[in-house]
Amino acid sequence: DYYGEYFLPIGGGGGGNDNDERNDGGVLFCSSVLHIRGARLTPQPVLSSSSSSPGEAKNILCYNGELFEQCYDDVTNEDASPASKNSIGNGSDTLWLFDLLNACRSLSQVSEIISQLEGPFALSFYHAASHCLCYARDRFGRRSLLERIESEENDGIDWAITSVAFDDGRYEDVPVTGVHVRDLTEGITTTLPYPTVTIAREDGNDEDVVLVPPATIGTMGAIESTPIPANELSSDPVILHRAGQLHHLLSRAVRRRVHPSTLPTPSPSSNIIPLGILFSGGLDSTVLAALTHHHLPPRYPIELLTVCFDTPSNYQSPDRKAAARGYEELTRLYPAREWKLVLVNVPYEQVVAQGREVRGCLRPRETHMDFNVGSAFWFL
């Protein structure tokens, strides 16, 4: 929908897009924005407004994420700034976040704001007062953020932080351990760790825990469990209690993602449907679709998007058949809702032909499952 860039000279001055300044070196901020939430598109990079001195450096934000309803608390918060309330009124979590970061006087304040964000995100924020670039992603790594370690080509780029790999250089995932701060003058990076998280226990005793980064989960070993006979699941009070907790947490997570205030009102004259679910017909996607129905006003249709590459079967893969059964079940259970099953058929030859581009977006991830899921998003 939108592409923007901003060049910051080495000295951290006024900046802009002057080619002569670029020849002297500096930092190039680039953002490509796909408008999916809110009433209006928010161009990026986001820059602080003109300061008292024309040559004074600006704070700069590049952001990819969804902060859900956390920012909507500011609408009713008397202490929230007018700019923050106006940002949320426009459905822009980008502007809401920038308003908070722009007010920070120190790197510790920047780190504190970022560590309190709830929802998937990846961002880079230039703090003009310290001439440092802060970059981070959420504790679960739900948004891509890569650091280019080295390049095989002499392209004039010494270092880069990016959401996708843009060449054949070597990339590593940015750790989810905290806010990383790079001094643009010295070229040195330090990390301000995320604080521990306090979890309320059922016995009333709170517990401080450090969340385990996703990359280490596979090294923790198998978890032993004891199978429970199916006929005991519906009567065991512990199982029922845990199931109720899971339902509550899933339902709350879905409600945050389909907040009506972030969706445009559907128009009878428009074919645009503001909400879709990547739908395999399996348990996960079917449960999410049902929960979405319970939180979304009835006037909104829900698209169930099913992608199939199985040309030899005439696009009748097991997932496609499961999606059709799941669609029938949802229409039977919730007939008042307008459900639309969208069949996306992609010839396998087309997947192979565009495989290089898909893998380029996935790097450094490279498993077969990564490719399958990534291809589904690529062809939507």
Short mmCIF file of C-alpha atoms in Angstrom, two decimals:
data_model
loop_
_atom_site.label_atom_id
_atom_site.label_comp_id
_atom_site.label_asym_id
_atom_site.label_seq_id
_atom_site.Cartn_x
_atom_site.Cartn_y
_atom_site.Cartn_z
CA ASP A 1 0.00 0.00 0.00
CA TYR A 2 2.83 2.42 0.84
CA TYR A 3 6.62 2.64 0.78
CA GLY A 4 8.68 5.34 2.47
CA GLU A 5 12.27 6.00 3.43
CA TYR A 6 14.29 8.53 5.39
CA PHE A 7 18.05 9.06 5.40
CA LEU A 8 19.86 10.02 8.61
CA PRO A 9 23.42 11.35 8.12
CA ILE A 10 26.25 9.98 10.25
CA GLY A 11 26.27 13.09 12.38
CA GLY A 12 22.59 12.66 13.25
CA GLY A 13 21.57 16.03 11.80
CA GLY A 14 18.39 17.09 10.07
CA GLY A 15 18.36 14.26 7.54
CA GLY A 16 16.05 13.79 4.58
CA ASN A 17 16.55 12.23 1.16
CA ASP A 18 19.39 14.29 -0.29
CA ASN A 19 21.69 12.15 -2.46
CA ASP A 20 24.77 14.25 -1.58
CA GLU A 21 24.25 13.49 2.11
CA ARG A 22 24.01 9.77 1.37
CA ASN A 23 27.44 9.79 -0.24
CA ASP A 24 28.92 10.73 3.15
CA GLY A 25 27.35 7.73 4.89
CA GLY A 26 24.56 7.36 7.41
CA VAL A 27 21.50 5.26 8.25
CA LEU A 28 18.66 4.59 5.79
CA PHE A 29 15.26 3.84 7.32
CA CYS A 30 12.86 2.05 4.94
CA SER A 31 9.29 0.90 5.57
CA SER A 32 6.70 -0.83 3.45
CA VAL A 33 3.21 -0.56 4.94
CA LEU A 34 0.32 -2.93 4.21
CA HIS A 35 -2.83 -1.22 5.45
CA ILE A 36 -4.97 -3.80 7.27
CA ARG A 37 -6.29 -1.99 10.36
CA GLY A 38 -7.74 1.40 11.19
CA ALA A 39 -9.56 4.05 9.20
CA ARG A 40 -6.47 5.49 7.49
CA LEU A 41 -3.03 4.29 6.44
CA THR A 42 -0.17 5.51 8.64
CA PRO A 43 2.94 6.24 6.51
CA GLN A 44 6.31 5.06 7.81
CA PRO A 45 8.99 5.74 8.88
CA VAL A 46 7.23 7.91 11.47
CA LEU A 47 9.18 11.09 12.26
CA SER A 48 8.84 13.53 15.12
CA SER A 49 7.31 16.84 14.11
CA SER A 50 9.43 19.83 13.19
CA SER A 51 11.45 21.03 16.16
CA SER A 52 12.50 24.55 17.09
CA SER A 53 15.78 24.13 15.21
CA PRO A 54 15.52 23.15 11.50
CA GLY A 55 18.71 21.09 11.69
CA GLU A 56 17.80 19.24 14.87
CA ALA A 57 17.61 15.45 14.52
CA LYS A 58 14.25 13.70 14.61
CA ASN A 59 13.13 10.59 16.43
CA ILE A 60 12.31 7.86 13.88
CA LEU A 61 10.14 4.74 14.18
CA CYS A 62 9.78 1.70 11.90
CA TYR A 63 7.16 -0.62 13.35
CA ASN A 64 5.42 -3.90 12.48
CA GLY A 65 2.94 -5.26 14.97
CA GLU A 66 -0.49 -5.39 16.53
CA LEU A 67 -0.91 -4.05 20.05
CA PHE A 68 -4.60 -4.99 20.21
CA GLU A 69 -6.62 -3.38 23.00
CA GLN A 70 -3.72 -2.30 25.21
CA CYS A 71 -3.57 1.07 23.50
CA TYR A 72 -7.36 1.48 23.64
CA ASP A 73 -7.11 1.92 27.41
CA ASP A 74 -5.82 5.42 26.66
CA VAL A 75 -9.20 6.42 25.25
CA THR A 76 -10.70 6.44 28.74
CA ASN A 77 -7.50 7.29 30.62
CA GLU A 78 -7.66 10.88 31.89
CA ASP A 79 -3.85 11.06 32.10
CA ALA A 80 -3.33 10.05 28.45
CA SER A 81 -2.04 12.76 26.13
CA PRO A 82 -4.40 14.29 23.53
CA ALA A 83 -2.09 13.04 20.76
CA SER A 84 -2.34 9.49 22.08
CA LYS A 85 -6.13 9.63 22.29
CA ASN A 86 -6.32 11.05 18.77
CA SER A 87 -4.04 8.27 17.46
CA ILE A 88 -6.28 5.56 18.87
CA GLY A 89 -9.35 7.39 17.60
CA ASN A 90 -7.85 6.87 14.15
CA GLY A 91 -7.21 3.19 14.88
CA SER A 92 -3.42 3.60 14.69
CA ASP A 93 -1.34 1.71 17.23
CA THR A 94 1.72 2.95 15.30
CA LEU A 95 1.03 6.58 16.18
CA TRP A 96 0.05 5.64 19.73
CA LEU A 97 3.39 3.87 20.24
CA PHE A 98 5.37 6.67 18.62
CA ASP A 99 3.70 9.21 20.90
CA LEU A 100 5.01 7.26 23.91
CA LEU A 101 8.51 6.72 22.53
CA ASN A 102 8.83 10.28 21.29
CA ALA A 103 8.35 11.55 24.85
CA CYS A 104 11.22 9.43 26.24
CA ARG A 105 14.23 11.43 27.43
CA SER A 106 16.51 8.45 28.07
CA LEU A 107 17.23 4.98 26.69
CA SER A 108 16.00 3.42 29.94
CA GLN A 109 12.60 5.04 29.35
CA VAL A 110 12.54 3.71 25.79
CA SER A 111 13.33 0.22 27.08
CA GLU A 112 10.63 0.45 29.74
CA ILE A 113 7.97 1.39 27.19
CA ILE A 114 8.93 -1.40 24.80
CA SER A 115 9.11 -4.04 27.55
CA GLN A 116 5.50 -3.28 28.54
CA LEU A 117 4.01 -3.77 25.06
CA GLU A 118 1.41 -6.54 24.78
CA GLY A 119 1.05 -8.23 21.43
CA PRO A 120 3.27 -9.31 18.53
CA PHE A 121 5.68 -6.64 17.32
CA ALA A 122 9.08 -5.91 15.81
CA LEU A 123 10.44 -2.37 15.71
CA SER A 124 13.42 -0.10 15.35
CA PHE A 125 13.43 3.33 16.98
CA TYR A 126 16.07 6.00 16.55
CA HIS A 127 16.44 8.02 19.76
CA ALA A 128 17.86 11.32 18.57
CA ALA A 129 18.96 12.59 22.00
CA SER A 130 21.36 9.66 22.48
CA HIS A 131 22.11 9.05 18.76
CA CYS A 132 21.26 5.37 19.33
CA LEU A 133 19.10 2.89 17.45
CA CYS A 134 16.88 0.71 19.65
CA TYR A 135 15.46 -2.44 18.10
CA ALA A 136 13.46 -5.30 19.58
CA ARG A 137 10.63 -7.76 19.11
CA ASP A 138 8.13 -9.32 21.46
CA ARG A 139 9.16 -12.01 23.93
CA PHE A 140 7.70 -14.82 21.82
CA GLY A 141 9.29 -13.68 18.55
CA ARG A 142 5.95 -13.42 16.73
CA ARG A 143 7.25 -10.86 14.24
CA SER A 144 10.35 -11.35 12.12
CA LEU A 145 13.43 -9.23 12.82
CA LEU A 146 16.85 -10.16 11.43
CA GLU A 147 20.36 -8.83 11.81
CA ARG A 148 22.62 -9.07 8.78
CA ILE A 149 25.93 -10.38 10.06
CA GLU A 150 27.93 -10.28 6.86
CA SER A 151 27.50 -10.02 3.11
CA GLU A 152 29.22 -11.71 0.20
CA GLU A 153 29.05 -8.48 -1.79
CA ASN A 154 30.69 -5.12 -1.19
CA ASP A 155 27.43 -3.18 -1.35
CA GLY A 156 28.38 -0.39 1.03
CA ILE A 157 26.08 -1.66 3.78
CA ASP A 158 28.06 -2.26 6.98
CA TRP A 159 25.18 -3.44 9.14
CA ALA A 160 21.42 -3.90 8.82
CA ILE A 161 18.29 -4.70 10.81
CA THR A 162 15.45 -5.94 8.63
CA SER A 163 12.20 -7.89 8.76
CA VAL A 164 13.18 -9.98 5.70
CA ALA A 165 16.52 -10.97 4.16
CA PHE A 166 17.21 -8.74 1.15
CA ASP A 167 20.33 -10.43 -0.26
CA ASP A 168 22.41 -13.61 0.01
CA GLY A 169 24.28 -12.44 3.11
CA ARG A 170 24.25 -14.22 6.46
CA TYR A 171 21.38 -13.34 8.78
CA GLU A 172 20.47 -14.22 12.35
CA ASP A 173 17.23 -13.76 14.26
CA VAL A 174 17.34 -10.83 16.66
CA PRO A 175 17.18 -12.37 20.17
CA VAL A 176 13.92 -11.85 22.09
CA THR A 177 15.77 -11.26 25.36
CA GLY A 178 15.36 -7.49 25.54
CA VAL A 179 15.82 -4.14 23.83
CA HIS A 180 19.03 -3.96 21.80
CA VAL A 181 20.73 -0.58 21.60
CA ARG A 182 23.30 0.28 18.92
CA ASP A 183 25.42 3.38 19.37
CA LEU A 184 25.55 4.75 15.84
CA THR A 185 28.71 6.73 16.60
CA GLU A 186 30.77 3.88 18.06
CA GLY A 187 29.07 0.97 16.26
CA ILE A 188 28.69 -0.91 19.56
CA THR A 189 25.53 -2.84 20.51
CA THR A 190 24.35 -3.49 24.08
CA THR A 191 21.19 -5.15 25.38
CA LEU A 192 18.76 -3.89 28.02
CA PRO A 193 17.13 -7.17 29.19
CA TYR A 194 13.39 -7.55 29.48
CA PRO A 195 12.30 -7.70 33.14
CA THR A 196 10.92 -10.88 34.65
CA VAL A 197 7.17 -11.48 34.38
CA THR A 198 5.02 -11.99 37.47
CA ILE A 199 2.38 -14.71 37.09
CA ALA A 200 -0.46 -15.07 39.59
CA ARG A 201 -0.75 -18.63 40.90
CA GLU A 202 -3.99 -20.26 41.99
CA ASP A 203 -2.71 -20.62 45.56
CA GLY A 204 -2.38 -16.84 45.81
CA ASN A 205 1.42 -16.78 45.73
CA ASP A 206 2.78 -14.81 42.80
CA GLU A 207 5.77 -16.19 40.95
CA ASP A 208 8.46 -14.39 38.96
CA VAL A 209 9.40 -16.20 35.78
CA VAL A 210 11.68 -15.54 32.83
CA LEU A 211 9.97 -16.48 29.57
CA VAL A 212 11.86 -19.08 27.54
CA PRO A 213 12.91 -17.84 24.06
CA PRO A 214 11.29 -19.98 21.32
CA ALA A 215 14.68 -21.02 19.92
CA THR A 216 15.52 -22.95 23.12
CA ILE A 217 12.27 -24.88 23.46
CA GLY A 218 13.41 -27.69 21.17
CA THR A 219 16.43 -28.41 23.42
CA MET A 220 14.41 -28.86 26.63
CA GLY A 221 13.63 -32.52 26.04
CA ALA A 222 10.33 -34.39 25.89
CA ILE A 223 7.64 -33.76 28.50
CA GLU A 224 6.22 -36.94 30.03
CA SER A 225 2.43 -37.19 30.25
CA THR A 226 -0.12 -39.78 31.33
CA PRO A 227 -2.96 -40.49 28.86
CA ILE A 228 -6.49 -39.96 30.19
CA PRO A 229 -9.33 -42.19 28.90
CA ALA A 230 -11.76 -40.24 26.70
CA ASN A 231 -14.79 -41.10 28.87
CA GLU A 232 -13.16 -39.41 31.86
CA LEU A 233 -12.43 -36.09 30.14
CA SER A 234 -15.96 -34.68 30.41
CA SER A 235 -16.37 -35.46 34.12
CA ASP A 236 -12.95 -34.80 35.63
CA PRO A 237 -13.24 -31.46 37.53
CA VAL A 238 -9.55 -30.64 37.00
CA ILE A 239 -9.87 -31.17 33.23
CA LEU A 240 -13.04 -29.08 33.13
CA HIS A 241 -11.37 -26.30 35.09
CA ARG A 242 -8.31 -26.28 32.84
CA ALA A 243 -10.48 -26.38 29.73
CA GLY A 244 -12.41 -23.39 31.03
CA GLN A 245 -9.16 -21.49 31.59
CA LEU A 246 -7.95 -22.32 28.09
CA HIS A 247 -11.24 -21.19 26.58
CA HIS A 248 -11.07 -17.91 28.52
CA LEU A 249 -7.52 -17.16 27.37
CA LEU A 250 -8.17 -18.09 23.73
CA SER A 251 -11.39 -16.11 23.66
CA ARG A 252 -9.70 -13.04 25.12
CA ALA A 253 -6.85 -13.28 22.59
CA VAL A 254 -9.28 -13.50 19.66
CA ARG A 255 -11.38 -10.61 21.00
CA ARG A 256 -8.29 -8.40 21.04
CA ARG A 257 -7.52 -9.21 17.42
CA VAL A 258 -11.01 -8.52 16.06
CA HIS A 259 -11.73 -5.33 17.99
CA PRO A 260 -14.61 -3.72 16.01
CA SER A 261 -13.17 -0.22 16.36
CA THR A 262 -10.25 -1.22 14.11
CA LEU A 263 -12.46 -2.54 11.30
CA PRO A 264 -14.28 -0.45 8.69
CA THR A 265 -18.04 -0.85 8.51
CA PRO A 266 -18.87 -3.18 5.59
CA SER A 267 -20.66 -1.47 2.71
CA PRO A 268 -23.33 -3.23 0.65
CA SER A 269 -21.79 -1.71 -2.48
CA SER A 270 -18.27 -2.97 -1.67
CA ASN A 271 -16.84 -6.44 -2.13
CA ILE A 272 -14.16 -5.82 0.51
CA ILE A 273 -14.44 -8.03 3.61
CA PRO A 274 -12.24 -6.72 6.42
CA LEU A 275 -11.56 -10.02 8.17
CA GLY A 276 -10.31 -13.40 6.99
CA ILE A 277 -8.95 -16.55 8.60
CA LEU A 278 -6.35 -18.82 7.01
CA PHE A 279 -8.44 -21.96 7.25
CA SER A 280 -7.27 -25.56 7.04
CA GLY A 281 -10.40 -27.07 8.57
CA GLY A 282 -8.34 -28.49 11.43
CA LEU A 283 -9.16 -28.09 15.10
CA ASP A 284 -7.10 -24.92 15.60
CA SER A 285 -8.49 -22.87 12.71
CA THR A 286 -12.07 -24.06 13.30
CA VAL A 287 -11.98 -23.10 16.98
CA LEU A 288 -10.52 -19.69 16.09
CA ALA A 289 -13.26 -19.15 13.51
CA ALA A 290 -15.96 -20.01 16.07
CA LEU A 291 -14.46 -17.67 18.67
CA THR A 292 -14.22 -14.92 16.06
CA HIS A 293 -17.94 -15.32 15.42
CA HIS A 294 -18.71 -14.78 19.10
CA HIS A 295 -16.77 -11.51 19.28
CA LEU A 296 -17.48 -9.97 15.88
CA PRO A 297 -20.70 -7.99 15.32
CA PRO A 298 -23.21 -9.87 13.10
CA ARG A 299 -22.94 -7.30 10.27
CA TYR A 300 -19.42 -8.50 9.41
CA PRO A 301 -18.95 -11.49 7.06
CA ILE A 302 -16.03 -13.84 7.80
CA GLU A 303 -13.88 -15.22 5.01
CA LEU A 304 -12.33 -18.67 5.45
CA LEU A 305 -9.28 -18.76 3.17
CA THR A 306 -8.04 -22.20 2.13
CA VAL A 307 -4.93 -22.49 -0.08
CA CYS A 308 -4.18 -25.66 -2.05
CA PHE A 309 -1.20 -26.57 -4.27
CA ASP A 310 -2.24 -30.17 -4.97
CA THR A 311 -2.76 -30.04 -8.74
CA PRO A 312 -2.74 -33.87 -9.33
CA SER A 313 -5.78 -34.32 -7.03
CA ASN A 314 -7.65 -31.49 -8.76
CA TYR A 315 -7.22 -29.47 -5.58
CA GLN A 316 -8.87 -32.04 -3.34
CA SER A 317 -6.10 -32.42 -0.78
CA PRO A 318 -6.93 -33.66 2.76
CA ASP A 319 -6.70 -30.07 4.10
CA ARG A 320 -9.07 -28.80 1.39
CA LYS A 321 -11.62 -31.52 2.20
CA ALA A 322 -11.29 -30.77 5.91
CA ALA A 323 -11.82 -27.07 5.20
CA ALA A 324 -15.07 -27.86 3.36
CA ARG A 325 -16.30 -29.96 6.29
CA GLY A 326 -15.31 -27.25 8.77
CA TYR A 327 -17.16 -24.63 6.72
CA GLU A 328 -20.31 -26.77 6.68
CA GLU A 329 -20.11 -27.23 10.45
CA LEU A 330 -19.71 -23.51 11.09
CA THR A 331 -22.64 -22.60 8.85
CA ARG A 332 -24.78 -25.19 10.65
CA LEU A 333 -23.84 -23.96 14.14
CA TYR A 334 -23.99 -20.24 13.35
CA PRO A 335 -26.46 -19.75 10.48
CA ALA A 336 -26.97 -16.04 11.22
CA ARG A 337 -23.38 -15.29 10.22
CA GLU A 338 -22.36 -14.85 6.59
CA TRP A 339 -19.51 -17.32 6.08
CA LYS A 340 -17.53 -17.34 2.83
CA LEU A 341 -15.26 -20.25 1.96
CA VAL A 342 -12.61 -18.88 -0.41
CA LEU A 343 -10.80 -21.54 -2.46
CA VAL A 344 -7.32 -20.40 -3.50
CA ASN A 345 -6.00 -22.89 -6.08
CA VAL A 346 -2.35 -22.50 -7.02
CA PRO A 347 -0.74 -24.80 -9.65
CA TYR A 348 2.22 -26.60 -8.14
CA GLU A 349 4.38 -25.45 -11.06
CA GLN A 350 3.75 -21.87 -9.96
CA VAL A 351 4.87 -22.70 -6.42
CA VAL A 352 8.11 -24.17 -7.77
CA ALA A 353 8.65 -21.19 -10.08
CA GLN A 354 8.33 -18.71 -7.22
CA GLY A 355 10.04 -20.87 -4.61
CA ARG A 356 13.19 -18.73 -4.57
CA GLU A 357 11.21 -15.58 -3.73
CA VAL A 358 9.28 -17.39 -0.99
CA ARG A 359 12.44 -18.79 0.59
CA GLY A 360 14.03 -15.35 0.43
CA CYS A 361 11.21 -13.97 2.58
CA LEU A 362 11.48 -16.88 5.02
CA ARG A 363 15.21 -16.72 5.64
CA PRO A 364 16.78 -17.78 7.93
CA ARG A 365 13.87 -20.25 8.42
CA GLU A 366 14.18 -23.13 5.97
CA THR A 367 12.18 -26.19 7.07
CA HIS A 368 9.59 -27.87 4.85
CA MET A 369 6.80 -26.68 7.17
CA ASP A 370 8.12 -23.12 7.02
CA PHE A 371 7.96 -23.26 3.23
CA ASN A 372 4.43 -24.71 3.14
CA VAL A 373 3.00 -22.10 5.51
CA GLY A 374 4.98 -19.30 3.88
CA SER A 375 3.75 -20.30 0.43
CA ALA A 376 0.15 -20.15 1.61
CA PHE A 377 0.64 -16.55 2.73
CA TRP A 378 2.58 -15.71 -0.43
CA PHE A 379 -0.28 -16.70 -2.75
CA LEU A 380 -3.16 -15.26 -0.73
#
